[in-house]
PDB file of C-alpha atoms in Angstrom:
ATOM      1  CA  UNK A   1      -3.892  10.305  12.968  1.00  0.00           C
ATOM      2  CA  UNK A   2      -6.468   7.738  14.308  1.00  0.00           C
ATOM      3  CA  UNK A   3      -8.486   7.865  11.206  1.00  0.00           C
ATOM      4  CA  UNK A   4      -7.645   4.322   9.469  1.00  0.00           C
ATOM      5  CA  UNK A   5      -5.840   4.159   7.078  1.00  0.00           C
ATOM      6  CA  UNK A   6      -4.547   7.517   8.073  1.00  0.00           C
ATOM      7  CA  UNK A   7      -4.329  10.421   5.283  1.00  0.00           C
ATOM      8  CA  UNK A   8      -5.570   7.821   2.745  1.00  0.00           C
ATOM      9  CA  UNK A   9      -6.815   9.368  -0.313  1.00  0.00           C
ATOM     10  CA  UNK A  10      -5.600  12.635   1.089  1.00  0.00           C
ATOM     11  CA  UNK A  11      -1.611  13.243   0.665  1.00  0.00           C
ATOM     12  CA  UNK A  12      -0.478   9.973   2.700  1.00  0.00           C
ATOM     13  CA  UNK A  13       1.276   7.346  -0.261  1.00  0.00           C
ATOM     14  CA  UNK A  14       1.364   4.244   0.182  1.00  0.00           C
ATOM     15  CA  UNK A  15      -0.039   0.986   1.789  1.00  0.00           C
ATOM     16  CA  UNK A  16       0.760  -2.875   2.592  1.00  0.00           C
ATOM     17  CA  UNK A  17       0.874  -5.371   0.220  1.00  0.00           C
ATOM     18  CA  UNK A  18       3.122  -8.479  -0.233  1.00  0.00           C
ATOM     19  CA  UNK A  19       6.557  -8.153  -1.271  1.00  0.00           C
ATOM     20  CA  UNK A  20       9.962  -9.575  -1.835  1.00  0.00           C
ATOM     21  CA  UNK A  21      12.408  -6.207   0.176  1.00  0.00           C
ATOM     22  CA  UNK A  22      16.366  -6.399   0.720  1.00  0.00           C
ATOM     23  CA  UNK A  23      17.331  -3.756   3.069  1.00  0.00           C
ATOM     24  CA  UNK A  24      21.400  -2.726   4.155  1.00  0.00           C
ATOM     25  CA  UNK A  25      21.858  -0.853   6.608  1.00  0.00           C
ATOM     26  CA  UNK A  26      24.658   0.968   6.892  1.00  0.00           C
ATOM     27  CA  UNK A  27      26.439   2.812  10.504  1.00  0.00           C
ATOM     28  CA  UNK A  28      29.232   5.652   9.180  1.00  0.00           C
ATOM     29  CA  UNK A  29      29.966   6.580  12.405  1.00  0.00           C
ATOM     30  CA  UNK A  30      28.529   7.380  15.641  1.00  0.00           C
ATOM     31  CA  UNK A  31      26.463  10.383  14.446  1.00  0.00           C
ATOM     32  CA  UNK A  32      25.675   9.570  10.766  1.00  0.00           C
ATOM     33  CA  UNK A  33      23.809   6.056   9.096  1.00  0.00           C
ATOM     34  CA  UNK A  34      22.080   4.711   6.018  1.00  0.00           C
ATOM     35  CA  UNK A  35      19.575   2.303   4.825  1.00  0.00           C
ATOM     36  CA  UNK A  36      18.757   1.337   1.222  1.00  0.00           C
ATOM     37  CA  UNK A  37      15.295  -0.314   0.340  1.00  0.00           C
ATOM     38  CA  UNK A  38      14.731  -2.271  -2.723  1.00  0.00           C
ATOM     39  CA  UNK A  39      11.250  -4.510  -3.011  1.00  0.00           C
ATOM     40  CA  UNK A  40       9.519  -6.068  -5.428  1.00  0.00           C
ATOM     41  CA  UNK A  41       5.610  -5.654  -4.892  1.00  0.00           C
ATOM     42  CA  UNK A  42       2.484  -7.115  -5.489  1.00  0.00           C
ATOM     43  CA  UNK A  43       0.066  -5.010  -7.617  1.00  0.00           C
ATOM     44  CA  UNK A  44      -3.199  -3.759  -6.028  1.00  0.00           C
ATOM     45  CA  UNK A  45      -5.374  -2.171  -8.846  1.00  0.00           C
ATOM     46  CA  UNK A  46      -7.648   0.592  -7.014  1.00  0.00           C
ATOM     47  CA  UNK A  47      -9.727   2.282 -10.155  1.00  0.00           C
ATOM     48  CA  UNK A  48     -13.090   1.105 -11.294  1.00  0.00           C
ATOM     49  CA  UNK A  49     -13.907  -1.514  -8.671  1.00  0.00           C
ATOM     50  CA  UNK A  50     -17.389  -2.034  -8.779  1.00  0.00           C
ATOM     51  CA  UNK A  51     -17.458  -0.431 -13.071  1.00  0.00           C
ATOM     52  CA  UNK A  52     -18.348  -3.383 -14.846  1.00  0.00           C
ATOM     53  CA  UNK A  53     -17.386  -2.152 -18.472  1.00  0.00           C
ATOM     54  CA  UNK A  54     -13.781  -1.864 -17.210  1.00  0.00           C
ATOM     55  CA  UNK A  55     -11.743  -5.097 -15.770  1.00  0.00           C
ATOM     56  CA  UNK A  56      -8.762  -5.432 -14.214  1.00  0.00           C
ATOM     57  CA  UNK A  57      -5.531  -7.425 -15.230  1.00  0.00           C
ATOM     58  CA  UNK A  58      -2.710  -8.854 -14.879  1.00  0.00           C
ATOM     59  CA  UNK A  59      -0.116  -6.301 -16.348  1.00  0.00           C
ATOM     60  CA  UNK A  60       2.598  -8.937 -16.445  1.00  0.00           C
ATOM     61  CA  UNK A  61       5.519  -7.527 -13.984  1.00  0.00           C
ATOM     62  CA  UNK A  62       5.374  -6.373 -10.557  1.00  0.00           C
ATOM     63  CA  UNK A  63       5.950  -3.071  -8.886  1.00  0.00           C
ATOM     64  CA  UNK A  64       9.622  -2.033  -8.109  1.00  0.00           C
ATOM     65  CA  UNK A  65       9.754  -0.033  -5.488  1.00  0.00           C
ATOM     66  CA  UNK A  66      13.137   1.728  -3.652  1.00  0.00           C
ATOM     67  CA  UNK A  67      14.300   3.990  -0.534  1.00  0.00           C
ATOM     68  CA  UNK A  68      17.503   5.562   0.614  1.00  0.00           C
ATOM     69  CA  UNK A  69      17.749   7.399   3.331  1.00  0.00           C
ATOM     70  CA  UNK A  70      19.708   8.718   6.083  1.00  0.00           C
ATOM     71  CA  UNK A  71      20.023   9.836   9.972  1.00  0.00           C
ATOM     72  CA  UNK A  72      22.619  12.147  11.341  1.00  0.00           C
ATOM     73  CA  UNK A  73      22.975  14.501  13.995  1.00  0.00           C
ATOM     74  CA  UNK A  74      24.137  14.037  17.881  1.00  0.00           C
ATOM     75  CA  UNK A  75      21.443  12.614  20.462  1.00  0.00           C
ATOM     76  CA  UNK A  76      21.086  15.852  22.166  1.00  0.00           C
ATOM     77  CA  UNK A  77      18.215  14.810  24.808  1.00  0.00           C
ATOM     78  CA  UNK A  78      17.938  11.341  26.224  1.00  0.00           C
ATOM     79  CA  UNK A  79      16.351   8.659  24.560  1.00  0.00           C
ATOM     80  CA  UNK A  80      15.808  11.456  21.031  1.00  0.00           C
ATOM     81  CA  UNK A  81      16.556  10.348  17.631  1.00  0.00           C
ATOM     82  CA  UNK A  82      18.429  12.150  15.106  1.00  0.00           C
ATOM     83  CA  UNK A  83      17.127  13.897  12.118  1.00  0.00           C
ATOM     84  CA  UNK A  84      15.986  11.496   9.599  1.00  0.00           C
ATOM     85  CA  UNK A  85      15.410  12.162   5.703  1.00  0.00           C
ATOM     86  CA  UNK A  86      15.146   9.870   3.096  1.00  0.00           C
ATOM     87  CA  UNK A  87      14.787   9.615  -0.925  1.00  0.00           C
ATOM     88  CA  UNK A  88      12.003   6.788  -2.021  1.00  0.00           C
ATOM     89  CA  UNK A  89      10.032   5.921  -5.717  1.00  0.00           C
ATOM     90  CA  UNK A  90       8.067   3.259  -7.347  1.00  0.00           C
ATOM     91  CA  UNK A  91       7.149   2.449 -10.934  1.00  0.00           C
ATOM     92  CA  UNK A  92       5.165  -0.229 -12.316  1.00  0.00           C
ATOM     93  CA  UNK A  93       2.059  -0.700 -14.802  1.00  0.00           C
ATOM     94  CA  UNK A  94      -1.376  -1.586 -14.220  1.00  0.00           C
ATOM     95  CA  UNK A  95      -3.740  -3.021 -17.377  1.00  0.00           C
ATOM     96  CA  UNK A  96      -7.463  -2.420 -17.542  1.00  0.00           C
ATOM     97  CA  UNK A  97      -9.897  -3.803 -20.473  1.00  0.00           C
ATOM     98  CA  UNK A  98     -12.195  -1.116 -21.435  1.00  0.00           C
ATOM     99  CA  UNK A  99     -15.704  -2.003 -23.053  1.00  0.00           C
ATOM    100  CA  UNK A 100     -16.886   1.149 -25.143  1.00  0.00           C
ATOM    101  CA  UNK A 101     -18.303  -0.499 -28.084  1.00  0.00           C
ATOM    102  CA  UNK A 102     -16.240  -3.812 -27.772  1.00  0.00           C
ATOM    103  CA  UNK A 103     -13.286  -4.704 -25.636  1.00  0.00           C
ATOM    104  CA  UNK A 104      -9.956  -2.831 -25.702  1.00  0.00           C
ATOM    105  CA  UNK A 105      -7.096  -2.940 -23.185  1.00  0.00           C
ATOM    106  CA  UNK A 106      -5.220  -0.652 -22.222  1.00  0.00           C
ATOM    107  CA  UNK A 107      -1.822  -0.232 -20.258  1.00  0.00           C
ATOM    108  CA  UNK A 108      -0.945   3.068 -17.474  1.00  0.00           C
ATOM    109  CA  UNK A 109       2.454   3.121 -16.014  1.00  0.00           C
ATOM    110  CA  UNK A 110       2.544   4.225 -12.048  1.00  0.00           C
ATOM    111  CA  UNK A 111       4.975   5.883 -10.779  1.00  0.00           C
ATOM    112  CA  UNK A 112       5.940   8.545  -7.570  1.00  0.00           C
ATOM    113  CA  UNK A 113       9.154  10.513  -5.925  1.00  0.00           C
ATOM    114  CA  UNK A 114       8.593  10.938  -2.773  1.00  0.00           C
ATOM    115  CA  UNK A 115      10.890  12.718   0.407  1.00  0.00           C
ATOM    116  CA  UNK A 116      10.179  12.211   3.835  1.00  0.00           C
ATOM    117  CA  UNK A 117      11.421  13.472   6.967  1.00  0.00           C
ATOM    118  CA  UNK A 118      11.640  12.976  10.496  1.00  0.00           C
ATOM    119  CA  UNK A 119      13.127  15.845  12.665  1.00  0.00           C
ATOM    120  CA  UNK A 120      13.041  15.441  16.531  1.00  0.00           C
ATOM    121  CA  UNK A 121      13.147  19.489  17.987  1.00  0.00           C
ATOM    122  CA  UNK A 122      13.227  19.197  21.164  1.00  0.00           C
ATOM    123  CA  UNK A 123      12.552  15.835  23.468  1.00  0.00           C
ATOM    124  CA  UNK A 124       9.196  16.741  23.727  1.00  0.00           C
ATOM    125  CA  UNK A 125       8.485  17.824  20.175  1.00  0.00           C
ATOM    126  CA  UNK A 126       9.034  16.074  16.679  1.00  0.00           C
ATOM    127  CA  UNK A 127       7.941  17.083  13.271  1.00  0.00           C
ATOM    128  CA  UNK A 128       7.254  14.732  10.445  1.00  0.00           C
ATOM    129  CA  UNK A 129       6.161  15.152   6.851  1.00  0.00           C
ATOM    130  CA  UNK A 130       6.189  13.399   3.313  1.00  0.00           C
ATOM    131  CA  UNK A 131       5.830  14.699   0.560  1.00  0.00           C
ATOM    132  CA  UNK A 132       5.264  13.285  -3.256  1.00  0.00           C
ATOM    133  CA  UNK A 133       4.760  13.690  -7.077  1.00  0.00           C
ATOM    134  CA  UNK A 134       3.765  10.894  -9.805  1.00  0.00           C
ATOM    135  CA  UNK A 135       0.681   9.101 -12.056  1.00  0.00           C
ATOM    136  CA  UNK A 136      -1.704   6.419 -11.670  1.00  0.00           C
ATOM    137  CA  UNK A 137      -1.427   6.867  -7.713  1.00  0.00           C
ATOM    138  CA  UNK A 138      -4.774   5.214  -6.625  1.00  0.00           C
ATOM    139  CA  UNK A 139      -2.674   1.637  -6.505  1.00  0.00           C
ATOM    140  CA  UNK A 140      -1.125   3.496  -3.645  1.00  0.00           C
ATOM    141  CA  UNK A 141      -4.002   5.297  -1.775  1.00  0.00           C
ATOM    142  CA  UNK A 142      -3.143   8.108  -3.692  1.00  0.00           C
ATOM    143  CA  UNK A 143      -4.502  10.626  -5.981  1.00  0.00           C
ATOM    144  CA  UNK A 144      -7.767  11.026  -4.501  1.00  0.00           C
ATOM    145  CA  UNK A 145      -8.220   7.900  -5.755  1.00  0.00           C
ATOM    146  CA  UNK A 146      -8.202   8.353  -8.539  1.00  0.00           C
ATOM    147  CA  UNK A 147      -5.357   6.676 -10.626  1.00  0.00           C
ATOM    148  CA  UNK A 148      -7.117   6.755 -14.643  1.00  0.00           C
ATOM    149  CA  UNK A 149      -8.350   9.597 -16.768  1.00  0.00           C
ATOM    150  CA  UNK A 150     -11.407   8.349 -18.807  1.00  0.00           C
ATOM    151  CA  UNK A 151     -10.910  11.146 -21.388  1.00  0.00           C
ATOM    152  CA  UNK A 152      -8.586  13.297 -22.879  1.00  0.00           C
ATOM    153  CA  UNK A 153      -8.544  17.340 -23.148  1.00  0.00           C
ATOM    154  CA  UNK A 154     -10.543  17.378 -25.975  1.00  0.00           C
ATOM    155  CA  UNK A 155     -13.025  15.080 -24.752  1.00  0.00           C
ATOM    156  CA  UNK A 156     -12.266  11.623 -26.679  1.00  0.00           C
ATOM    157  CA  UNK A 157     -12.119   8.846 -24.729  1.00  0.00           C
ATOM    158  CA  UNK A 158      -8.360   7.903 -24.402  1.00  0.00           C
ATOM    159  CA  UNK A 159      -8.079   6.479 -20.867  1.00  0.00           C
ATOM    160  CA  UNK A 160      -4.569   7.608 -19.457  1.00  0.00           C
ATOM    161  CA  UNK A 161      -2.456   7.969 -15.927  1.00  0.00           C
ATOM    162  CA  UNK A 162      -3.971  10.769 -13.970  1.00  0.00           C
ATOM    163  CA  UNK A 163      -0.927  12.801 -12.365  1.00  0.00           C
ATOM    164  CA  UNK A 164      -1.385  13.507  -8.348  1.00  0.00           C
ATOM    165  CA  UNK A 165       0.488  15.241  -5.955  1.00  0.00           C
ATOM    166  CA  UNK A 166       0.544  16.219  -2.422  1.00  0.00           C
ATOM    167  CA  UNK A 167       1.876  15.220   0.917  1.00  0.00           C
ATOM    168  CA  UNK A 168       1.227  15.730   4.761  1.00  0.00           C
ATOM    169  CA  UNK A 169       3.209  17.248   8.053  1.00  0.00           C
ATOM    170  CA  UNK A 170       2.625  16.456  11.795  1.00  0.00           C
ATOM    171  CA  UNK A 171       3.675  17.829  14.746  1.00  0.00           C
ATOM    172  CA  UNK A 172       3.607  15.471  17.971  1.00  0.00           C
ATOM    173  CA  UNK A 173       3.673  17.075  21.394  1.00  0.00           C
ATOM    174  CA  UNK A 174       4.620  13.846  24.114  1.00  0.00           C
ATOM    175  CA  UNK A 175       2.976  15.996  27.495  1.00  0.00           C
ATOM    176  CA  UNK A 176       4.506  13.411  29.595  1.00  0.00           C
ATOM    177  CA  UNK A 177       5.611   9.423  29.330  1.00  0.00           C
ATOM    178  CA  UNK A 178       1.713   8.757  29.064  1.00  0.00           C
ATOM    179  CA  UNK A 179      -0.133  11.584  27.009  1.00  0.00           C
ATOM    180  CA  UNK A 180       0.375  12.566  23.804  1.00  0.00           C
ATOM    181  CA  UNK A 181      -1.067  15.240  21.434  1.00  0.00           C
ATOM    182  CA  UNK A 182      -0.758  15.742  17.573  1.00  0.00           C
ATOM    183  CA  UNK A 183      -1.978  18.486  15.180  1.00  0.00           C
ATOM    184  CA  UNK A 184      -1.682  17.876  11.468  1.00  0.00           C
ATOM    185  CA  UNK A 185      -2.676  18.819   7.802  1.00  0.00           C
ATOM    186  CA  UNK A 186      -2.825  16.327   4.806  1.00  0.00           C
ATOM    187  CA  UNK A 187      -3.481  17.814   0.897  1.00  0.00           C
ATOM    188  CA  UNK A 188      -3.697  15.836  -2.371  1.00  0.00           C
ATOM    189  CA  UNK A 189      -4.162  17.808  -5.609  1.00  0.00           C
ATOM    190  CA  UNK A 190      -4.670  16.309  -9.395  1.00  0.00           C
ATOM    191  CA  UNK A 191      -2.944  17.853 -12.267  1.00  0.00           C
ATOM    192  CA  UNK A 192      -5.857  18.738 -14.976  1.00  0.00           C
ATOM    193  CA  UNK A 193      -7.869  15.242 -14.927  1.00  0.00           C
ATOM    194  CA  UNK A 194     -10.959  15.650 -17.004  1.00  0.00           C
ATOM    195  CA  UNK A 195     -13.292  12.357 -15.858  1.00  0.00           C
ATOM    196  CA  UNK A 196     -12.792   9.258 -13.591  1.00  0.00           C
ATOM    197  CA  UNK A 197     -16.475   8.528 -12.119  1.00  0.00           C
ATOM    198  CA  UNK A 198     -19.099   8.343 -14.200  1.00  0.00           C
ATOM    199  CA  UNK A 199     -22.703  10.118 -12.478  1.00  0.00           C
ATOM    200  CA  UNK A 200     -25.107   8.892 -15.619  1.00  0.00           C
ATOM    201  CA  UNK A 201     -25.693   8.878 -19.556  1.00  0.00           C
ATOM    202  CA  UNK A 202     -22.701  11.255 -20.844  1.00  0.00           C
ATOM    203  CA  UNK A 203     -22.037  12.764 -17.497  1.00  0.00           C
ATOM    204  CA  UNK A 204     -18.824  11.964 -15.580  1.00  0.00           C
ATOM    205  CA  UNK A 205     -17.102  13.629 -12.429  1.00  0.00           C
ATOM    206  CA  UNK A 206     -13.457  13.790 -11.091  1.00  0.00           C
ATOM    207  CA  UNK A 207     -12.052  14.973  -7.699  1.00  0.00           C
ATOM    208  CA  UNK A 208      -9.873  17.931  -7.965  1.00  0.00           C
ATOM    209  CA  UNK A 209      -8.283  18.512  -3.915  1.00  0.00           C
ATOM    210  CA  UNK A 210      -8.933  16.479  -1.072  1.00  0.00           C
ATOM    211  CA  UNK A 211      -7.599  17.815   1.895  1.00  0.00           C
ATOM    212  CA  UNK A 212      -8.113  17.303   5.827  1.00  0.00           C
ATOM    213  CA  UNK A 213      -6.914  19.320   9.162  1.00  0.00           C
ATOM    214  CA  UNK A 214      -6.826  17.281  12.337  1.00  0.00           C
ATOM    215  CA  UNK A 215      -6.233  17.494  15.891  1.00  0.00           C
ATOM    216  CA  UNK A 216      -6.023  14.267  18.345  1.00  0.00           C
ATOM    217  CA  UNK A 217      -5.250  13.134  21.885  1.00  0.00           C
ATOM    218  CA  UNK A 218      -3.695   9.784  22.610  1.00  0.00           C
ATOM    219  CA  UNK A 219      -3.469   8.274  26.386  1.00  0.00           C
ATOM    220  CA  UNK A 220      -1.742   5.386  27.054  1.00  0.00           C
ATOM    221  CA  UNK A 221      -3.002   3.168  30.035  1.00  0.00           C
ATOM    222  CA  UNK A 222      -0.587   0.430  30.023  1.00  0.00           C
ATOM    223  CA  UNK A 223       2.788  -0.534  26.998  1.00  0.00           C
ATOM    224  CA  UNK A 224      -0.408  -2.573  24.990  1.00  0.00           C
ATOM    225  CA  UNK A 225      -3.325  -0.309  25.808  1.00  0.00           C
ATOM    226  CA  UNK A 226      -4.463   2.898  24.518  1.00  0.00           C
ATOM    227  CA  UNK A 227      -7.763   5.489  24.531  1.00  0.00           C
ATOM    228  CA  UNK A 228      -7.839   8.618  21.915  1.00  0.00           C
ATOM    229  CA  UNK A 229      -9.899  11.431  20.614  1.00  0.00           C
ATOM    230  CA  UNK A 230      -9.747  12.914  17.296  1.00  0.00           C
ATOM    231  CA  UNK A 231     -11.388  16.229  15.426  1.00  0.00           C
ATOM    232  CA  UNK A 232     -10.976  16.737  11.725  1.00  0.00           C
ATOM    233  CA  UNK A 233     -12.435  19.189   8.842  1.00  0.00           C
ATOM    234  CA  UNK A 234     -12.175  17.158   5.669  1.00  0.00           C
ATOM    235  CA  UNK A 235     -12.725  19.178   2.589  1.00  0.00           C
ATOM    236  CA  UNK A 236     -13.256  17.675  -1.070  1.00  0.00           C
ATOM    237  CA  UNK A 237     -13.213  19.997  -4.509  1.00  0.00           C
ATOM    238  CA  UNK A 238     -14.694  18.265  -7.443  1.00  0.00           C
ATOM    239  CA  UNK A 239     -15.849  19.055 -11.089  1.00  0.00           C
ATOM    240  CA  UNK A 240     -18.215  17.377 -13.515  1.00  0.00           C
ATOM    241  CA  UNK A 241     -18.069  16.241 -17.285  1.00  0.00           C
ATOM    242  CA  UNK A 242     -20.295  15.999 -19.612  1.00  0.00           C
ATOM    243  CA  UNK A 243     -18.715  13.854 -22.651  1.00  0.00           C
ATOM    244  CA  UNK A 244     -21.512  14.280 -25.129  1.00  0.00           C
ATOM    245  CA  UNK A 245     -20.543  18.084 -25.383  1.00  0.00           C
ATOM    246  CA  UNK A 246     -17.194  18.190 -24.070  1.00  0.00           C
ATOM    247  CA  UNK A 247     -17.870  20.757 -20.790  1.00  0.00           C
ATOM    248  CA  UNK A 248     -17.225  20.785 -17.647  1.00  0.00           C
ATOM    249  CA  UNK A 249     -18.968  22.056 -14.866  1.00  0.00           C
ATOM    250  CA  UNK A 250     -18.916  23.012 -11.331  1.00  0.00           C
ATOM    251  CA  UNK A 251     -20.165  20.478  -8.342  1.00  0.00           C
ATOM    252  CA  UNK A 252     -20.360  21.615  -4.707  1.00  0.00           C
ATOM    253  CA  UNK A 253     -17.511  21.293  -2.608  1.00  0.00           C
ATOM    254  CA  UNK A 254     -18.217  18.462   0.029  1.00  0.00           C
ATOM    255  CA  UNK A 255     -16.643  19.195   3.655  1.00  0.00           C
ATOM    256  CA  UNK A 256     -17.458  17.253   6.765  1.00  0.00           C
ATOM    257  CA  UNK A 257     -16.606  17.374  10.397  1.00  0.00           C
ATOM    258  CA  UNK A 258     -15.421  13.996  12.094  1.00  0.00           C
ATOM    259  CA  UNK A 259     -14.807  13.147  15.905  1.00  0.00           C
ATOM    260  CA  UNK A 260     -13.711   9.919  15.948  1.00  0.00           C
ATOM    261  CA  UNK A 261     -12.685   8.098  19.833  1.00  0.00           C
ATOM    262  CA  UNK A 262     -10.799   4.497  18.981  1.00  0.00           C
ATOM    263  CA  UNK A 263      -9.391   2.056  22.172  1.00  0.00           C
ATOM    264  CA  UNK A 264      -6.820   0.104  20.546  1.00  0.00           C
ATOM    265  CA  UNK A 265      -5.108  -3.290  22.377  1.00  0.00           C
ATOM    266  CA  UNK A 266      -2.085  -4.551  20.693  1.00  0.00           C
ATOM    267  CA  UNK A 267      -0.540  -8.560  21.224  1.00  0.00           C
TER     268      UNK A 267
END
């Protein structure tokens, strides 16, 4: 996708952020390797950035963070790759200080499985998609951003991880050694979260499914330059809360259509 950062907020995990990774890469033979991933991570705390009755801190430890994966299968057209799949996870913990009647602070563990795969079909055609599960996701441009529940099922205000999951498959079509197309989907779904944003007084709202369809075309003019065009359909579910008298109610569904062009130069 040309959208930056692409599937953000919508079934794409993860982001950059400093780290300490050791990586091994392993060659079994002449059809079949491995790699194994382990990093320890800066934390990035996503929730409640402009709230100022919640702050964020320091939870203590960073986030570990770990892939395995693996690539087999013959190079059956020149210059293809083999079939790629690989295993990957986090888990950490991110504090907030909640003021609701005096300070209080509070600590949410994050964590995500996640697969991902890479399967070249034919040497003009490759799928990819990734997939994922886990809690407190926003840290990771996950979860519709959405990484805290405010309040509980019954209402009381008992700020917890929110649990997310969701992923995203492409398929790229390379026309020729210059032109290239790609058509994908991208979904994110939260698992019962009662309130993240609050809209006034008692009244709070949460994001239920974010999800986007795209279509793009990329041109490359020389190895550093590029031109491209992209149409999406974004599409955004959401509910509200009222605290006070522990409801919640419907909010219209947001959608929007985006044509984005980008020229990109890379050094």
């Amino acid at each position: 996708s040309l959208n930056y950062v692409p599937g953000s907020y919508t079934g794409n995990l993860g982001y950059r952020r400093a780290q300490i990774r050791f990586d091994n890469t392993q060659k079994w033979s002449g059809d079949f390797n491995t790699i194994w991933q382990l990093a320890v991570c800066d934390n990035v705390p996503s929730d409640f950035l402009t709230d100022s009755t919640v702050i964020k801190a320091n939870s203590g430890w960073p986030l570990i963070q770990g892939r395995v994966a693996a690539s087999f299968g013959r190079y059956r057209w020149e210059k293809c790759d083999p079939i790629t799949v690989g295993f990957s996870g986090h888990i950490g913990e991110l504090a907030h200080d909640y003021n609701r009647g005096g300070w209080r602070r509070e600590r949410h563990e994050t964590w995500s499985l996640n697969l991902d795969l890479d399967v070249p079909i034919t040497k003009s055609f490759r799928f990819s998609t990734e997939l994922y599960t886990g809690k407190n996701l926003a840290t990771m441009l996950a979860g519709i951003g959405q990484g805290v529940d405010l309040y509980d099922s019954d209402g009381n205000f008992d700020p917890g991880s929110a649990g997310a999951y969701g992923g995203w498959m492409n398929l790229n079509w390379k026309v020729n050694r210059k032109y290239q197309m790609n058509a994908g989907y991208c979904i994110e779904r939260m698992e019962g979260i009662t309130a993240h944003t609050s809209i006034g007084g008692t009244r709070f709202a949460a994001r239920d499914k974010n999800q986007v369809v795209f279509l793009n075309g990329i041109y490359n003019w020389t190895d550093n330059f590029f031109t491209g065009l992209e149409v999406s359909q974004w599409q955004t579910d959401w509910h509200g809360f009222d605290s006070a008298s522990n409801t919640k109610f419907d909010l219209e569904t947001g959608r929007t259509t985006r044509i984005e062009v980008l020229a990109r130069y890379t050094f």
